[in-house]
XYZ file of C-alpha atoms in Angstrom:
537
model
C 39.641 -12.953 -20.880
C 42.907 -13.769 -22.479
C 45.787 -10.863 -20.339
C 49.458 -10.400 -22.436
C 52.087 -8.468 -20.894
C 54.789 -6.599 -23.183
C 57.216 -4.832 -22.637
C 58.384 -3.898 -25.772
C 56.273 -3.056 -28.687
C 57.374 -2.710 -32.906
C 56.172 -0.299 -34.654
C 52.773 -1.185 -36.522
C 50.773 0.438 -38.992
C 47.266 2.240 -38.058
C 43.845 0.886 -39.147
C 40.184 1.278 -38.805
C 38.861 4.293 -38.975
C 38.977 7.453 -37.060
C 36.572 9.301 -35.303
C 34.983 12.251 -37.208
C 36.159 15.842 -36.090
C 32.781 16.716 -33.142
C 30.212 18.906 -34.048
C 30.497 21.881 -31.842
C 26.974 22.354 -31.340
C 26.131 21.891 -26.956
C 25.008 18.110 -27.550
C 22.278 17.052 -25.857
C 22.490 15.424 -22.162
C 19.946 12.170 -22.199
C 18.347 9.574 -19.394
C 16.636 6.863 -20.290
C 14.039 5.363 -17.756
C 13.719 2.035 -18.001
C 11.379 -0.168 -17.102
C 10.763 -4.848 -16.164
C 7.881 -5.789 -17.467
C 4.891 -3.854 -18.336
C 1.684 -2.772 -20.063
C 0.769 1.083 -20.435
C 0.006 0.811 -16.801
C -0.120 4.397 -16.323
C -2.372 7.174 -15.716
C -1.388 9.103 -19.202
C -2.541 5.599 -20.777
C -5.722 5.323 -19.032
C -4.706 3.026 -16.054
C -7.670 3.753 -13.202
C -6.437 1.224 -10.333
C -3.212 1.833 -9.782
C -1.991 5.661 -9.685
C 1.111 7.412 -11.235
C 1.484 10.808 -10.490
C 5.418 11.140 -11.061
C 4.775 9.749 -14.760
C 1.313 10.984 -15.401
C 3.574 14.511 -15.312
C 6.257 13.983 -16.878
C 3.998 12.781 -20.329
C 2.379 15.973 -19.965
C 5.458 17.282 -20.584
C 6.828 14.927 -23.129
C 4.550 13.359 -26.135
C 3.153 9.746 -25.872
C 3.369 7.269 -27.497
C 1.257 4.961 -28.163
C 1.434 1.952 -30.683
C 5.296 0.564 -29.771
C 6.409 -2.733 -29.716
C 9.198 -4.349 -27.749
C 11.303 -6.868 -30.620
C 10.329 -10.119 -28.430
C 7.780 -10.718 -24.897
C 10.927 -11.285 -22.939
C 13.659 -8.926 -21.814
C 16.658 -10.350 -23.529
C 15.921 -10.748 -26.876
C 14.549 -7.957 -26.505
C 17.155 -5.921 -24.822
C 19.113 -7.237 -27.313
C 17.479 -5.359 -29.659
C 17.487 -2.283 -27.608
C 21.492 -1.732 -27.385
C 22.773 -2.661 -30.752
C 19.552 -1.717 -33.175
C 19.698 -5.275 -34.521
C 16.918 -7.491 -34.664
C 17.655 -10.794 -32.270
C 17.008 -13.341 -34.263
C 19.155 -11.736 -36.850
C 22.459 -11.750 -34.753
C 21.945 -14.561 -32.458
C 20.491 -12.652 -29.999
C 17.126 -14.502 -30.121
C 17.212 -17.059 -27.703
C 16.149 -16.151 -24.128
C 18.413 -16.655 -22.036
C 22.496 -17.078 -23.376
C 24.050 -15.688 -20.252
C 23.362 -15.651 -17.277
C 22.599 -18.904 -16.257
C 23.792 -20.574 -12.958
C 25.067 -23.515 -11.903
C 21.824 -24.425 -10.103
C 19.816 -23.842 -13.037
C 21.510 -25.296 -15.932
C 18.930 -28.575 -15.369
C 16.400 -25.662 -16.114
C 17.412 -25.594 -19.807
C 18.620 -27.818 -23.189
C 20.793 -30.523 -22.131
C 24.592 -29.782 -23.645
C 23.358 -26.076 -23.494
C 25.406 -23.472 -21.492
C 26.255 -19.639 -20.963
C 27.477 -18.783 -24.283
C 27.914 -14.694 -25.709
C 26.173 -14.367 -29.381
C 28.772 -13.856 -32.053
C 27.466 -10.870 -33.494
C 28.343 -10.058 -37.017
C 31.302 -7.490 -37.434
C 30.838 -4.420 -36.894
C 27.915 -4.902 -34.726
C 28.303 -2.673 -31.473
C 26.445 -1.058 -28.181
C 25.888 2.250 -29.806
C 26.675 3.371 -26.629
C 29.882 3.431 -27.562
C 29.411 6.042 -30.706
C 27.854 8.239 -28.077
C 31.465 7.357 -26.175
C 33.494 8.190 -28.914
C 31.306 11.118 -29.768
C 32.404 12.942 -26.194
C 29.253 11.356 -24.229
C 29.978 10.020 -20.575
C 27.521 7.046 -20.650
C 26.141 5.232 -17.716
C 24.192 2.048 -17.273
C 22.203 1.762 -13.373
C 22.798 -1.848 -13.948
C 21.255 -4.318 -15.568
C 22.258 -5.353 -18.674
C 20.757 -8.522 -20.157
C 21.985 -7.810 -23.403
C 22.487 -12.037 -24.814
C 26.745 -11.162 -24.565
C 28.828 -9.916 -22.695
C 29.716 -6.140 -22.808
C 32.914 -4.652 -23.743
C 34.702 -2.415 -21.830
C 33.901 0.196 -24.555
C 30.530 0.037 -24.203
C 30.249 2.067 -20.720
C 32.456 4.489 -18.745
C 29.894 2.872 -15.702
C 28.389 -0.238 -15.678
C 27.016 -0.677 -12.206
C 24.550 -0.404 -9.645
C 26.165 2.919 -8.499
C 26.434 4.663 -12.622
C 25.748 8.012 -12.750
C 25.533 11.865 -14.761
C 26.352 12.820 -11.300
C 29.902 10.953 -11.348
C 31.481 11.887 -14.687
C 34.893 13.784 -14.220
C 33.566 16.920 -15.799
C 30.452 18.492 -15.153
C 30.408 19.955 -18.687
C 30.403 16.597 -20.469
C 27.169 15.362 -22.108
C 26.119 12.558 -20.817
C 23.455 9.594 -21.669
C 22.585 7.304 -18.419
C 20.105 4.299 -18.264
C 17.887 3.210 -15.544
C 16.779 0.257 -14.893
C 14.173 -0.572 -12.446
C 13.196 -3.897 -11.259
C 10.894 -3.683 -9.718
C 7.608 -4.458 -11.790
C 10.212 -7.822 -12.919
C 7.313 -10.800 -12.591
C 10.078 -12.182 -10.373
C 8.209 -9.358 -7.870
C 4.993 -10.756 -7.769
C 6.021 -13.305 -5.506
C 9.398 -11.496 -4.140
C 7.148 -8.381 -2.259
C 4.028 -11.200 -2.242
C 4.062 -10.672 2.145
C 4.314 -6.539 1.358
C 1.254 -4.705 1.654
C -0.931 -4.009 -1.278
C -1.237 0.449 -2.281
C -4.731 -1.310 -5.144
C -7.238 -2.802 -3.043
C -8.058 -6.245 -4.835
C -11.686 -5.722 -5.415
C -10.976 -3.081 -7.856
C -8.907 -5.115 -10.350
C -9.884 -5.254 -13.786
C -9.474 -9.215 -14.861
C -9.107 -10.294 -18.167
C -11.098 -12.657 -19.619
C -8.098 -15.121 -19.829
C -7.780 -14.998 -16.167
C -10.790 -16.602 -13.467
C -12.067 -14.297 -11.932
C -10.807 -15.029 -8.212
C -9.271 -13.268 -4.886
C -6.041 -15.372 -6.093
C -6.628 -14.046 -10.119
C -7.092 -9.644 -7.701
C -4.583 -10.361 -5.102
C -2.039 -11.036 -7.670
C -2.782 -7.994 -11.073
C -3.157 -6.045 -7.099
C 0.351 -7.288 -6.275
C 1.979 -6.256 -9.713
C -0.364 -2.992 -9.232
C 1.116 -2.064 -6.087
C 4.669 -3.027 -8.203
C 4.143 0.235 -10.476
C 3.000 2.530 -8.013
C 6.295 1.954 -5.940
C 7.978 2.309 -9.784
C 6.719 5.177 -10.615
C 7.807 6.950 -6.554
C 10.942 5.429 -8.536
C 10.724 7.563 -11.448
C 10.252 10.725 -9.336
C 12.912 10.480 -7.295
C 15.042 10.097 -10.504
C 13.318 13.381 -12.061
C 13.788 15.075 -9.004
C 17.598 14.640 -8.642
C 17.778 16.221 -12.427
C 15.752 19.040 -10.919
C 18.441 19.257 -7.595
C 21.231 19.679 -10.732
C 19.497 22.127 -13.143
C 19.157 19.686 -15.896
C 15.966 18.545 -16.130
C 14.906 21.115 -18.693
C 17.429 20.929 -20.841
C 17.927 17.119 -20.308
C 15.958 14.365 -23.100
C 13.945 12.094 -21.340
C 13.098 8.713 -22.537
C 10.688 5.735 -20.364
C 9.671 3.025 -21.716
C 9.646 -0.675 -20.281
C 11.087 -3.711 -21.850
C 8.659 -5.564 -23.208
C 4.834 -6.289 -21.557
C 3.676 -7.405 -18.320
C 4.971 -9.859 -16.589
C 1.932 -12.380 -16.109
C 1.242 -15.556 -17.291
C -0.104 -15.740 -20.641
C 1.930 -12.275 -20.955
C 5.545 -11.836 -20.666
C 6.731 -14.239 -23.254
C 4.089 -14.298 -25.961
C 3.552 -11.893 -29.469
C 0.404 -10.691 -28.255
C -0.421 -6.985 -28.214
C -0.349 -7.622 -23.948
C 3.386 -8.830 -24.175
C 4.475 -6.395 -27.627
C 2.748 -2.940 -26.403
C 4.599 -0.616 -24.004
C 4.382 2.710 -23.208
C 6.775 5.270 -24.046
C 7.110 9.153 -22.994
C 9.756 10.988 -24.190
C 10.423 14.697 -23.029
C 12.329 16.752 -24.932
C 13.325 20.950 -25.409
C 11.908 21.298 -28.561
C 9.471 18.460 -28.320
C 5.759 19.693 -27.982
C 4.056 19.185 -24.559
C 1.439 16.664 -23.898
C 1.402 15.388 -27.408
C -0.411 12.266 -28.708
C 1.518 10.814 -31.468
C 0.603 7.625 -32.918
C 3.501 6.153 -35.105
C 4.434 2.470 -35.174
C 7.472 2.383 -33.264
C 10.012 -0.284 -32.942
C 12.977 -1.330 -30.522
C 15.421 -1.998 -33.653
C 14.803 2.269 -33.932
C 16.043 3.321 -30.368
C 19.452 3.086 -30.421
C 18.740 4.954 -34.169
C 17.112 7.754 -32.574
C 19.602 8.541 -29.228
C 22.247 8.724 -31.761
C 20.492 10.858 -33.874
C 19.316 13.128 -31.166
C 23.097 13.223 -29.924
C 23.790 14.487 -33.918
C 26.183 11.655 -34.452
C 26.559 9.781 -37.699
C 24.250 6.701 -38.267
C 26.499 3.258 -39.008
C 25.348 1.444 -42.120
C 24.904 -1.740 -39.661
C 21.749 -1.032 -37.798
C 18.606 -2.463 -38.818
C 16.280 1.111 -37.204
C 15.481 4.055 -38.033
C 15.241 6.973 -36.202
C 11.883 8.715 -35.304
C 13.169 11.667 -33.523
C 16.905 14.279 -34.155
C 18.478 15.788 -36.878
C 18.743 12.095 -39.206
C 15.043 11.296 -38.417
C 13.709 8.686 -41.397
C 11.362 10.262 -44.741
C 9.095 8.003 -43.612
C 7.577 6.549 -40.861
C 7.864 3.158 -40.188
C 5.132 0.911 -41.302
C 5.474 -2.011 -39.676
C 7.082 -3.479 -36.053
C 7.740 -7.566 -36.514
C 8.842 -9.493 -33.409
C 9.349 -13.196 -32.721
C 9.223 -15.776 -29.988
C 12.163 -18.421 -29.018
C 13.346 -20.961 -26.543
C 12.022 -19.421 -23.239
C 14.236 -21.236 -20.738
C 14.322 -25.061 -21.260
C 11.743 -24.642 -23.872
C 12.515 -24.338 -27.614
C 9.568 -23.093 -29.788
C 9.987 -20.814 -33.093
C 7.297 -17.867 -33.483
C 7.396 -15.060 -35.842
C 4.915 -11.994 -35.881
C 4.939 -8.863 -38.062
C 2.158 -5.603 -37.174
C 0.819 -2.524 -38.884
C -1.132 -1.242 -35.974
C -4.194 -2.782 -36.731
C -3.329 -6.304 -37.811
C -1.264 -8.278 -36.782
C -0.072 -12.058 -38.446
C 1.516 -14.560 -36.549
C 3.675 -17.473 -37.888
C 4.206 -20.556 -35.820
C 7.306 -22.380 -37.023
C 6.515 -25.136 -34.580
C 2.737 -26.009 -35.234
C 3.222 -29.808 -32.799
C 3.688 -27.387 -30.271
C 1.249 -25.664 -27.149
C 0.718 -22.076 -26.778
C 1.925 -22.786 -23.002
C 5.663 -23.640 -21.839
C 6.347 -25.054 -18.369
C 8.554 -23.281 -17.896
C 10.187 -23.266 -13.926
C 10.879 -19.854 -13.290
C 7.367 -18.461 -13.332
C 6.194 -21.227 -11.430
C 7.013 -19.138 -8.945
C 3.637 -17.215 -9.818
C 1.034 -17.997 -7.408
C -1.475 -17.463 -10.341
C 0.108 -19.282 -12.847
C 0.078 -22.442 -9.684
C -3.620 -21.685 -9.269
C -4.325 -21.940 -12.593
C -2.733 -24.856 -13.793
C -4.585 -26.503 -10.998
C -7.870 -25.253 -12.195
C -6.549 -26.704 -14.951
C -6.083 -29.828 -14.021
C -9.510 -29.477 -11.640
C -11.470 -28.922 -14.953
C -12.829 -25.464 -13.869
C -11.078 -23.338 -16.527
C -13.576 -22.216 -18.831
C -13.244 -22.064 -22.544
C -11.604 -18.849 -22.657
C -9.275 -19.157 -20.302
C -7.856 -22.982 -21.924
C -6.962 -20.835 -24.375
C -3.371 -20.867 -23.894
C -3.728 -24.595 -22.571
C -4.077 -25.654 -26.230
C -2.214 -28.323 -27.541
C -0.818 -27.447 -31.125
C -1.163 -23.646 -32.605
C -1.986 -22.848 -36.472
C 0.374 -22.711 -38.962
C -0.766 -18.889 -39.684
C -2.908 -16.296 -37.328
C -4.158 -12.789 -38.257
C -5.669 -11.058 -35.947
C -7.624 -7.528 -35.801
C -6.338 -6.256 -32.374
C -7.712 -3.515 -32.685
C -11.618 -5.608 -32.502
C -9.746 -8.336 -30.678
C -7.803 -6.863 -28.632
C -7.506 -10.735 -26.374
C -6.125 -11.962 -29.995
C -8.793 -14.866 -29.251
C -10.847 -14.284 -32.702
C -8.455 -16.148 -35.766
C -9.576 -15.066 -39.301
C -6.638 -16.430 -40.930
C -9.030 -18.664 -42.482
C -12.031 -15.867 -43.518
C -11.979 -14.982 -47.283
C -12.625 -11.477 -46.265
C -9.001 -10.699 -44.696
C -7.755 -12.549 -47.665
C -5.248 -9.531 -48.891
C -5.331 -8.172 -45.370
C -3.039 -11.996 -44.585
C -0.759 -12.232 -48.065
C 0.154 -8.753 -47.330
C 1.609 -9.252 -44.313
C 2.661 -13.039 -44.875
C 4.641 -11.389 -48.019
C 5.955 -9.121 -45.338
C 7.261 -11.468 -42.716
C 9.078 -13.550 -45.138
C 10.664 -10.289 -46.884
C 11.344 -9.536 -43.868
C 13.189 -12.858 -43.365
C 15.165 -12.174 -46.421
C 16.142 -9.000 -46.063
C 17.400 -9.380 -42.166
C 17.794 -13.378 -41.929
C 16.440 -14.946 -38.944
C 19.213 -17.307 -37.196
C 16.461 -19.019 -35.227
C 15.798 -21.136 -38.012
C 19.092 -23.227 -37.328
C 19.387 -25.340 -34.089
C 21.037 -23.541 -31.656
C 24.260 -25.311 -31.132
C 24.147 -25.838 -34.527
C 24.555 -21.895 -34.425
C 26.927 -21.716 -31.169
C 29.122 -25.328 -32.981
C 29.563 -22.769 -36.397
C 30.162 -19.032 -34.363
C 33.523 -21.711 -31.828
C 34.985 -22.841 -35.690
C 33.322 -26.745 -34.268
C 35.369 -25.887 -30.858
C 33.946 -26.089 -26.849
C 34.992 -23.287 -26.613
C 34.572 -19.696 -27.935
C 36.999 -17.497 -30.997
C 40.046 -15.148 -29.369
C 40.283 -11.861 -30.508
C 43.211 -11.752 -31.738
C 45.472 -8.871 -29.385
C 45.816 -4.980 -30.225
C 48.976 -3.632 -32.306
C 50.431 -1.302 -30.082
C 52.616 2.045 -31.950
C 54.561 4.653 -30.128
C 56.419 6.861 -31.729
C 57.620 9.686 -30.541
C 55.421 10.226 -27.776
C 52.057 9.180 -29.930
C 50.270 5.676 -29.480
C 48.413 3.758 -32.637
C 46.429 1.162 -31.870
C 44.641 -2.120 -34.352
C 43.510 -4.674 -34.025
C 43.698 -7.929 -36.082
C 39.672 -8.783 -35.734
C 37.134 -7.236 -37.546
C 34.294 -5.623 -35.873
C 36.989 -5.395 -32.531
C 36.355 -2.669 -30.118
C 40.029 -0.971 -28.817
C 39.413 -0.143 -25.343
C 42.724 1.310 -23.660
C 44.192 3.365 -20.057
C 46.402 4.245 -18.697
C 46.382 3.289 -15.558
C 44.152 0.028 -14.023
C 42.101 3.049 -11.832
C 40.433 4.501 -15.065
C 38.030 4.461 -16.760
C 38.519 3.049 -19.729
C 38.325 4.503 -22.944
C 37.209 4.141 -26.750
C 40.524 4.420 -29.782
C 39.666 6.761 -32.389
C 42.428 7.932 -32.469
C 46.006 8.581 -32.135
C 46.472 9.206 -28.485
C 49.803 10.605 -26.217
C 51.872 8.846 -23.718
C 54.486 10.077 -21.423
C 57.748 8.431 -20.305
C 56.920 6.477 -17.367
C 53.377 6.012 -18.113
C 51.095 1.869 -18.475
C 49.599 1.252 -21.020
C 46.630 -1.227 -21.038
C 44.517 -2.001 -24.260
C 41.322 -4.621 -24.324
C 40.571 -5.293 -28.115
C 37.286 -7.452 -28.095
C 34.811 -8.254 -30.752
C 31.757 -9.146 -29.000
C 31.206 -12.846 -28.555
C 34.819 -13.605 -28.165
C 37.005 -13.933 -25.342
C 38.774 -10.559 -24.761
C 42.318 -10.366 -24.963
C 44.588 -7.417 -22.815
C 47.327 -5.980 -23.443
C 49.719 -4.576 -21.179
C 52.669 -2.130 -21.515
C 54.916 -0.065 -20.125
C 56.072 3.072 -22.027
């Protein structure tokens, strides 16, 4: 971050749009409870082994959505789509991952790649910033993983202690996100020695795993983690009840993508993309099942619609609830797979809810990727050992095929594991042509940065330099105790506060500053280096 100290500022003209007057109607509190790496393993979705009483009770009081899909089978790209309401492939957040590469892990990534924030198109922001502009207190606890450093304007607080209970004004509406790590891929080995809550003998082993003690124990560990996660969800719900907020709040529960298991996570199969979604709201019917198609890019627009915030034109998704609910339901969902850690690939998918089309842009590459991180999973190591010993059957070897078909088409209703490619079956030619056309139209409409080499993309963003561009400092105009702020950098967010311990506020309109007050102003275009201005009035 670049800091600039200013002792005196001249008068500059105000630029940019000021916020619209706020709707006096009481705004709803909205809570997101997000677990990681979990397909719909809830009792309300038919799970028989893992017991999830807290979420099953929530389902009885909520709408249960059955056709909800992540835009990627892995966390960071999908979270990029969630927080922006944009397809990650259109804005540069498609490679897994761009940030969080420790010095010890750099060897696990392609040569020459170093951590970077995706440089988003001007005007694309975290949707939580629009909520803050509308008067919401916004918290994130605590995972971000957006593929970029979030501006200070994104959240009132983003930390492991962030909570709606910390808002100074208890009448202020809030949007609070809680991310639960317990079901994450890593917890299969981190919690390996903890007592199991599920009997391995009761586990349903899918046909792409060997049905043996290692598979059963690993899956039992994962399902035990699901049960612990359910208890943690119940604790958050109890806090809402303790505060007298449960009945009036809108609650979302979902997972960031499918199970964190081999041949599931990072894949564009149903098991990699399909997630549970429960939404409880005062005006929604209890216990209803909704089968409409929903994409992660729709989540942000839906929250804004529920909050009564005018939707910005930069969004790719459409709201499925609220005052600005889309007139027509979604007909297709889209997903993408790009670099995963050290391994490059480019795969795109489109589905109408039953038939799924997959385009493999690098068919010469294997389905399986040798990713160091998941080699910590005992089932992954076991499968590799069996493969090398020639002991996997034909179904279990499908993941290890050395090349891919250029196009794939699956009937996920009759072939849920997506083993039978129908792309060359003349019976399904019309469906193939339809979904292929939707895929190409999607790329034409939104663009696809995955077609560009990653280092070349970064070089263009950074104007040929070896570091990202810097957000220009904000212009600060003070006249008669009134402050106006503007930033010359297109698409930059502006945050301000009057002392170093205050929460950063989103600048939307002129504000007052008393004699003797300090002023801190932060300008940040996502992907650029932020710049801070400090002054004493």
